[in-house]
Short mmCIF file of C-alpha atoms in Angstrom, two decimals:
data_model
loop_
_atom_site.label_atom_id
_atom_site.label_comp_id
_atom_site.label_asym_id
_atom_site.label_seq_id
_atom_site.Cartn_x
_atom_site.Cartn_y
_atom_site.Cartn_z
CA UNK P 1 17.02 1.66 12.43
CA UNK P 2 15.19 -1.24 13.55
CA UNK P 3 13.31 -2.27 16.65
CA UNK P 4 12.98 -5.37 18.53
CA UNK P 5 9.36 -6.96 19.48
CA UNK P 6 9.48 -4.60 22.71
CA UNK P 7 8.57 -0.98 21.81
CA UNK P 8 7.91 2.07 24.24
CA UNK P 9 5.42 4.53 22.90
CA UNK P 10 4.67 7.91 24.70
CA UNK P 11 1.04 8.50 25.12
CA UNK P 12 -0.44 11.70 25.76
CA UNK P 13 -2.88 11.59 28.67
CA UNK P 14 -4.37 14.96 28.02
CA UNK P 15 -4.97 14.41 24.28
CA UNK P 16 -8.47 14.27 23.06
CA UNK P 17 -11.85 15.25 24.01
CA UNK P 18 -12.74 12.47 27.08
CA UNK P 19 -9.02 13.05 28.40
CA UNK P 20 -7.88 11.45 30.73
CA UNK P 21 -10.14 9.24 31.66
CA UNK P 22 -10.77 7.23 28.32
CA UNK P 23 -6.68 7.94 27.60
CA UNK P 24 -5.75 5.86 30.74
CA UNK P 25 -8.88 3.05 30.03
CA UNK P 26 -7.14 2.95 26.63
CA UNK P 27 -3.49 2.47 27.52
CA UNK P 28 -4.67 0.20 30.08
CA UNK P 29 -6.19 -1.94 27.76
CA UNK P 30 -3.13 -1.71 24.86
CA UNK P 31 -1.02 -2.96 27.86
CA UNK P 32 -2.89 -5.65 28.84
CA UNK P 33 -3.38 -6.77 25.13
CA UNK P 34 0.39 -6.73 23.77
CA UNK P 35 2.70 -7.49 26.68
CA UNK P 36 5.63 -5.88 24.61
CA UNK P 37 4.72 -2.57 25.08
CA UNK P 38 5.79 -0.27 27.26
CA UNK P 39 4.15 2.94 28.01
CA UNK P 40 5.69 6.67 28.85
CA UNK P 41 2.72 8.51 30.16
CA UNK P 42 3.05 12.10 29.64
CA UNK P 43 0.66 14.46 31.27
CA UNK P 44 -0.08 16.08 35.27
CA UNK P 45 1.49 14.22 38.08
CA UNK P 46 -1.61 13.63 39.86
CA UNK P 47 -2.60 12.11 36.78
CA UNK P 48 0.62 9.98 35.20
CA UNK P 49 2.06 8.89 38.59
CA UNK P 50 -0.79 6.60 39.78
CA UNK P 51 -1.58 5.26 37.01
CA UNK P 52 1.96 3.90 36.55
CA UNK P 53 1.64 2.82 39.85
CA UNK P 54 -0.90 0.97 39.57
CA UNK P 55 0.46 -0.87 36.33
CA UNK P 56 3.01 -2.42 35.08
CA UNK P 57 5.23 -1.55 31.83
CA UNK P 58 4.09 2.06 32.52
CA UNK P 59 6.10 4.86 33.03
CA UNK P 60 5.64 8.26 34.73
CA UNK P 61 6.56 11.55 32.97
CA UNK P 62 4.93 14.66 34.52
CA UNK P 63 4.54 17.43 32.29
CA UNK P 64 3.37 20.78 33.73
CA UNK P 65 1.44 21.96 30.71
CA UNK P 66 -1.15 21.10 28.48
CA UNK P 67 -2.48 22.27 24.98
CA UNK P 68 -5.91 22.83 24.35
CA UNK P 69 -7.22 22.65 20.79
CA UNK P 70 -8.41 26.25 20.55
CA UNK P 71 -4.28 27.44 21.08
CA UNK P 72 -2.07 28.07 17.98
CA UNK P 73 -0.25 24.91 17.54
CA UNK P 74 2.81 26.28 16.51
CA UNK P 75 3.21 29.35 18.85
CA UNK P 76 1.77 26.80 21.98
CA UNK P 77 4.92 24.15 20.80
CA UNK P 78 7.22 26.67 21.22
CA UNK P 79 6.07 28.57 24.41
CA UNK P 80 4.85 25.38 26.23
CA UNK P 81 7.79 23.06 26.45
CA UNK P 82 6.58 20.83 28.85
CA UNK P 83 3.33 20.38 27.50
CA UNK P 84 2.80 16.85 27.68
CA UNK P 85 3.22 16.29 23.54
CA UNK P 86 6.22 18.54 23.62
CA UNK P 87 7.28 16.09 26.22
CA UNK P 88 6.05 13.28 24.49
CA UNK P 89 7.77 14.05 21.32
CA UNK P 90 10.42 14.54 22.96
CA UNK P 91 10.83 12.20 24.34
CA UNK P 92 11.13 9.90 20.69
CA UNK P 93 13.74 12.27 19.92
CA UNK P 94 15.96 11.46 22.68
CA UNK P 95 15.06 7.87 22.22
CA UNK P 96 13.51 6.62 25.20
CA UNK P 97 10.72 6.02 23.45
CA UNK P 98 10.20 4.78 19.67
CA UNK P 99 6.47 6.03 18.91
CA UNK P 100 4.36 8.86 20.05
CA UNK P 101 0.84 8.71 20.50
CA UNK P 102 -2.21 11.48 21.48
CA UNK P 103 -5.64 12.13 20.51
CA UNK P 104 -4.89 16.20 21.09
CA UNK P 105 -4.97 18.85 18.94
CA UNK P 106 -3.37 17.73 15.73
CA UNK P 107 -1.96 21.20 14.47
CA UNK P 108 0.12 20.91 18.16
CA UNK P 109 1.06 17.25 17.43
CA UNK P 110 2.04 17.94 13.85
CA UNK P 111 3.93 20.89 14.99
CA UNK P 112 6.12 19.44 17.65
CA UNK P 113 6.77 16.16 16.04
CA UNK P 114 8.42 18.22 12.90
CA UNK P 115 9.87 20.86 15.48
CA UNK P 116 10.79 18.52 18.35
CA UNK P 117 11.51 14.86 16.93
CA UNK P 118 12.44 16.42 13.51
CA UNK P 119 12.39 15.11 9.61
CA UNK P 120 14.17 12.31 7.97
CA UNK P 121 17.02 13.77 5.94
CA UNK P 122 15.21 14.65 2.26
CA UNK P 123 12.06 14.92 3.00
CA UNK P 124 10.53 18.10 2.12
CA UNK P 125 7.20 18.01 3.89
CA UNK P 126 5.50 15.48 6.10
CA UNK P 127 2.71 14.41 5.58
CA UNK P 128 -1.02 13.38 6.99
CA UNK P 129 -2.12 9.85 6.24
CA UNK P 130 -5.53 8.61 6.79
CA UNK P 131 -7.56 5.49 5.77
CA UNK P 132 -10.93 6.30 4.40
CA UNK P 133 -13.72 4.12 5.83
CA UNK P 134 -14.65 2.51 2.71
CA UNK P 135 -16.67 -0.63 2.88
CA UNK P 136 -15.08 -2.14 -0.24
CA UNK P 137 -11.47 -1.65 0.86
CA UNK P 138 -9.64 0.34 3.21
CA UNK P 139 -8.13 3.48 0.84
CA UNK P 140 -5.03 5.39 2.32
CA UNK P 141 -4.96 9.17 1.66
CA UNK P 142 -2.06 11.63 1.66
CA UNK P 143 -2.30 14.98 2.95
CA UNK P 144 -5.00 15.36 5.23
CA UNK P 145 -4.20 18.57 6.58
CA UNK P 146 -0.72 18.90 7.39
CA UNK P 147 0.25 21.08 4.28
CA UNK P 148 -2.29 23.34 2.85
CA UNK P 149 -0.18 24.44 0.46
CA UNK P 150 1.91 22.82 -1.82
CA UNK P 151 4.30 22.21 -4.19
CA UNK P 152 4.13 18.72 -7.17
CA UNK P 153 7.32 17.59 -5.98
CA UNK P 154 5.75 17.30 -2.38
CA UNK P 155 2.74 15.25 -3.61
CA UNK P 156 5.31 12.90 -5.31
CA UNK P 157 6.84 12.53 -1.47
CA UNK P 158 3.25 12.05 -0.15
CA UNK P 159 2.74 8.87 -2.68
CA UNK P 160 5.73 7.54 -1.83
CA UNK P 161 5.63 7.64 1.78
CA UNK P 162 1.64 6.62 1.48
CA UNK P 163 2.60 3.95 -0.39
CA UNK P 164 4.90 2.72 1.91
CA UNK P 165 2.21 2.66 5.10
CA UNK P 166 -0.33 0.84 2.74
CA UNK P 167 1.89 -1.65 1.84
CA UNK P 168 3.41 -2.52 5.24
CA UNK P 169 0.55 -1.18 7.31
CA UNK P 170 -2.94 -1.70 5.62
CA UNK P 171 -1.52 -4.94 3.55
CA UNK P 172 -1.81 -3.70 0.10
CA UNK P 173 0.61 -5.20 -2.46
CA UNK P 174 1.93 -3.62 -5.09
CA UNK P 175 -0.61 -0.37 -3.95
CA UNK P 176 -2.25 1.56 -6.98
CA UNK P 177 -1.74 5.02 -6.92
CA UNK P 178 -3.84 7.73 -7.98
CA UNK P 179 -3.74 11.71 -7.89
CA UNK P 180 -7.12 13.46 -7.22
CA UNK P 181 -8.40 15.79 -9.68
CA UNK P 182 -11.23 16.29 -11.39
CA UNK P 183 -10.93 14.05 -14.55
CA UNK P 184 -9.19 10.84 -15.14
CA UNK P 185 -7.46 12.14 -18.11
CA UNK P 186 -4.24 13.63 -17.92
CA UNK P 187 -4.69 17.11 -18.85
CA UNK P 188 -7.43 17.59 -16.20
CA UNK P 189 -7.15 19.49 -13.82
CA UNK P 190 -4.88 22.73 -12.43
CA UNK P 191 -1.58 23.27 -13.87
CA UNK P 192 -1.00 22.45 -10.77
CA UNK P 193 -2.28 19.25 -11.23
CA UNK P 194 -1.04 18.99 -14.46
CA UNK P 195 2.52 19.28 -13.05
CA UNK P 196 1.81 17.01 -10.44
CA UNK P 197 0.80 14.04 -12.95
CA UNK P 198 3.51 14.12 -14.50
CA UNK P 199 5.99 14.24 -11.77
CA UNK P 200 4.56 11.17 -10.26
CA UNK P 201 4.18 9.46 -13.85
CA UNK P 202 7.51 10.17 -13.90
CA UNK P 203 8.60 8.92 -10.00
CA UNK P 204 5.92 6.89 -8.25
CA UNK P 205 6.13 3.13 -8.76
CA UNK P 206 2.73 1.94 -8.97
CA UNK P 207 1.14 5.28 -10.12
CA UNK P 208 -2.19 4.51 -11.92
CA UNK P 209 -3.16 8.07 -13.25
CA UNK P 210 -6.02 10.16 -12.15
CA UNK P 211 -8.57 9.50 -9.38
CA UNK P 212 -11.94 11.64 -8.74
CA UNK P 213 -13.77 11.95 -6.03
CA UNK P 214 -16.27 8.92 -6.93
CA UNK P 215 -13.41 6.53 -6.90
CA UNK P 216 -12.67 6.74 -3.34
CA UNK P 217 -15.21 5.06 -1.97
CA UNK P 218 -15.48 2.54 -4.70
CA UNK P 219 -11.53 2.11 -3.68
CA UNK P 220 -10.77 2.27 -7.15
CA UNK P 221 -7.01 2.91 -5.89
CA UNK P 222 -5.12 2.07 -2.67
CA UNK P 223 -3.51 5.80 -2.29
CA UNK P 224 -4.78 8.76 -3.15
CA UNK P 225 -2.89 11.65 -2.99
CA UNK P 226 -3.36 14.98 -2.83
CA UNK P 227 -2.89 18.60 -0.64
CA UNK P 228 -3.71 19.15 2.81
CA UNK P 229 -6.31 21.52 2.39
CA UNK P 230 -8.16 19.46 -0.08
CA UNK P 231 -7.77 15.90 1.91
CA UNK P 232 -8.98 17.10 4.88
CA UNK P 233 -11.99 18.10 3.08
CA UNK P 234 -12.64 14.99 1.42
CA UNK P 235 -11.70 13.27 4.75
CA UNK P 236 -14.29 15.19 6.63
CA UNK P 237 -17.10 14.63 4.06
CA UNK P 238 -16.66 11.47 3.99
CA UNK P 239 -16.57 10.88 7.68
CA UNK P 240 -19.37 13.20 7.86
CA UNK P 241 -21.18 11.35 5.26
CA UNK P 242 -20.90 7.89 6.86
CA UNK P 243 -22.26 9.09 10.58
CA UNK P 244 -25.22 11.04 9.00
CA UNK P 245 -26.53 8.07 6.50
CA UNK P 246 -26.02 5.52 9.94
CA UNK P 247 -27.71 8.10 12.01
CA UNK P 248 -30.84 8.42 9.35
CA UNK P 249 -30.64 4.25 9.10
CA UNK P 250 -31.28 3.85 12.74
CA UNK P 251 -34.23 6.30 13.01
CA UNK P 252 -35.77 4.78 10.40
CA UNK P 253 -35.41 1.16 11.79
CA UNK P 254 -36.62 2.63 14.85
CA UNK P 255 -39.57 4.17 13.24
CA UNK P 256 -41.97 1.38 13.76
CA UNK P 257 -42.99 -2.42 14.83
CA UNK P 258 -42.28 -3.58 11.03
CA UNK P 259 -39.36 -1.41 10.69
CA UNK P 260 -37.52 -2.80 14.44
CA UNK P 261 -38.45 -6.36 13.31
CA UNK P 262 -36.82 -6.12 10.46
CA UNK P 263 -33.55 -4.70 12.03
CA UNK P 264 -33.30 -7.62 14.46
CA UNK P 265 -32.87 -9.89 11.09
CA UNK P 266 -30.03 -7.53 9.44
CA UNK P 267 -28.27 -6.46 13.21
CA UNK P 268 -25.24 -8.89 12.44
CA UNK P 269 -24.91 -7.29 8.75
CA UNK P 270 -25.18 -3.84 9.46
CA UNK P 271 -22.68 -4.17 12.89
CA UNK P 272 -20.05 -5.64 10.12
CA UNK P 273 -20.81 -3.06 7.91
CA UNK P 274 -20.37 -0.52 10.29
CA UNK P 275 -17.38 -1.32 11.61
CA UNK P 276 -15.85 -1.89 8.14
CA UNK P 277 -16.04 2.07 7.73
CA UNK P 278 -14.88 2.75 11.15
CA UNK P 279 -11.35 4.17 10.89
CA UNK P 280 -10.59 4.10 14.69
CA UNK P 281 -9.37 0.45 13.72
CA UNK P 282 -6.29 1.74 12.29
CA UNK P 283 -5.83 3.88 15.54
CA UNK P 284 -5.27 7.26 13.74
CA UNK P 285 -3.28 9.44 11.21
CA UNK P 286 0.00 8.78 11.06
CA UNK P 287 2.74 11.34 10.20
CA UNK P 288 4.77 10.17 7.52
CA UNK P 289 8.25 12.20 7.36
CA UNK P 290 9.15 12.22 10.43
CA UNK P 291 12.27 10.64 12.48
CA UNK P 292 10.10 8.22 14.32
CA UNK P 293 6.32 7.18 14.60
CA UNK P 294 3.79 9.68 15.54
CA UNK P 295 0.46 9.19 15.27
CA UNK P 296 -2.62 11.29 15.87
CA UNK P 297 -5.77 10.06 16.96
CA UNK P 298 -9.54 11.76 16.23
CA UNK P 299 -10.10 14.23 19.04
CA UNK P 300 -13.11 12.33 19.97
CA UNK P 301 -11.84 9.43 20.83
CA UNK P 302 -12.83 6.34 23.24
CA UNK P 303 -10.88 3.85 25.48
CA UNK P 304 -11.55 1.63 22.27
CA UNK P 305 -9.61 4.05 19.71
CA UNK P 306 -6.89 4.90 22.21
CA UNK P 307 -5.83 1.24 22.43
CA UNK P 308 -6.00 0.70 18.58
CA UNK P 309 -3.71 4.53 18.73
CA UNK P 310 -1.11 2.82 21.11
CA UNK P 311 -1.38 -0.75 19.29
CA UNK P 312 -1.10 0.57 15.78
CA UNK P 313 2.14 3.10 16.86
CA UNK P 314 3.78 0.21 17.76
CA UNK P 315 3.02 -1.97 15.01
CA UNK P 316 4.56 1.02 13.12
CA UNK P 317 7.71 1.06 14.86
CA UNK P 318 8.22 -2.90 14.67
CA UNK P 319 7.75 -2.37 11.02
CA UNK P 320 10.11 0.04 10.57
CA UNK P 321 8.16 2.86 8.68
CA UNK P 322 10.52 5.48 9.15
CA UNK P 323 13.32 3.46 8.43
CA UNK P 324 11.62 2.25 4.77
CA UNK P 325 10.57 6.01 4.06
CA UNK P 326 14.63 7.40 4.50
CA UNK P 327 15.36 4.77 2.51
CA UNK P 328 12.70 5.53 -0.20
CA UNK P 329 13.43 9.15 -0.17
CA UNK P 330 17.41 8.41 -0.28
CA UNK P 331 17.19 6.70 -3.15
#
């Protein structure tokens, strides 16, 4: 169904690395930037309560428990109940809030937001969805980890429902939509792949064949889909990539007089092309599938990527994702 303007997402104040303390700087700042959100702060008492307190639009709800990344997420969902993203989740499910948010462990997250707010009626599998920090154009990927294993039919889900979140979310029209494998022609690949193809020939408006991995970058395509197992890989190479080549950049402007000079002339270009591969913009993964708007941020998180996490869930829920993917999936 869909929202007005005014949206309440639950954040998780436990959820990420820095937690709470860059959580609450975060939500502090989402508030004070979009004055039609409302926060339900899930997490300790002595945390959630003054914090609330002290601002408006936020709401307290204590939850005795907390998941730590090293836990099982499934087995921790289901014996921790009032952990606060069982709490938070639930809370979407019972409606008094539209959007959940945490920077926690994702397995947990993924878990309880399938388990706890549940799927939208036809879909198989949710689904992962990241951007990839390409400095050409932002390139939406589907699975990054959720599903390890799977089945064609679920990668023709994934491209829909990616398709979907570039469109309304990233701003690609009429997105082009590619399967990865490891040749553009159609009888590359696994039969697996194979299958896959022609599935989403078949059933994916938009699809534009084969993509390999040298075409993400060069955002060749607007989705790329694939499995879990293999996204996740890509995503972390890629992310991996990106820090390392910055990291070498600035020791080697920093190596000398000449060098320092130099980087004082190109400081304005390389701070926009850094932040044209940063993918905290977009606030984190989302997971497509679901009966609401749940979205995971990187487990490393600052007050800066927390904000964009609470700003971007609610842009999700004013856009109706959810909504659009039942009725993509229903037809």
């Amino acid at each position: 169904m869909p929202y007005s303007d005014t949206v309440t997402i639950a954040v998780d104040a436990m959820g990420g690395d820095h937690a709470p303390d860059v959580v609450l700087e975060g939500v502090a700042a989402a508030l004070k930037q979009d004055e039609s959100i409302s926060v339900l702060l899930t997490g300790p008492e002595e945390v959630v309560v003054p914090f609330a307190q002290a601002h408006d639009r936020c709401v307290a709800q204590p939850a005795s428990e907390v998941i730590g990344m090293a836990e099982h997420p499934a087995q921790a969902v289901r014996k921790k109940k009032d952990s606060s993203i069982v709490v938070g989740c639930r809370a979407v499910k019972e409606g008094r809030a539209q959007g959940f948010f945490s920077a926690g462990s994702t397995g947990a997250c993924l878990a309880a937001a399938t388990l706890v707010i549940g799927r939208i009626k036809g879909v198989q599998r949710p689904a992962l969805c990241s951007v990839i920090p390409s400095p050409i154009a932002p390139v939406v990927m589907a699975d990054i980890g959720a599903n390890a294993d799977c089945k064609p039919e679920y990668l023709v889900q994934f491209a829909r429902m990616a398709s979907i979140y570039a469109e309304k979310i990233v701003g690609k029209r009429n997105p082009r939509v590619a399967l990865l494998n490891i040749g553009e022609e159609d009888t590359k690949g696994s039969q697996f792949a194979q299958q896959t193809f022609s599935l989403m020939k078949e059933g994916v408006e938009g699809f534009a064949g084969n993509a390999e991995g040298n075409d993400i970058i060069a955002a060749k395509f607007d989705v790329v889909v694939t499995d879990g197992f293999t996204g996740n890989v890509v995503l972390k190479t890629v992310e991996g990539t990106a820090k390392g080549l910055f990291s070498a950049l600035k020791e080697t402007l920093n190596s000398s007089l000449k060098t320092k000079m130099g980087a004082v002339l190109v400081k304005n270009e390389l701070k926009t092309l850094k932040d044209s591969i940063n993918a905290d913009a977009y606030g984190g993964a989302p997971l497509l599938g679901v009966n609401g708007v749940c979205l995971v941020g990187h487990g490393s998180s600052n007050a800066e990527a927390i904000k964009n996490g609470v700003l971007a869930s609610a842009d999700m829920v004013r856009k109706d994702i959810a909504g659009s993917i039942a009725e993509a999936v229903g037809k």
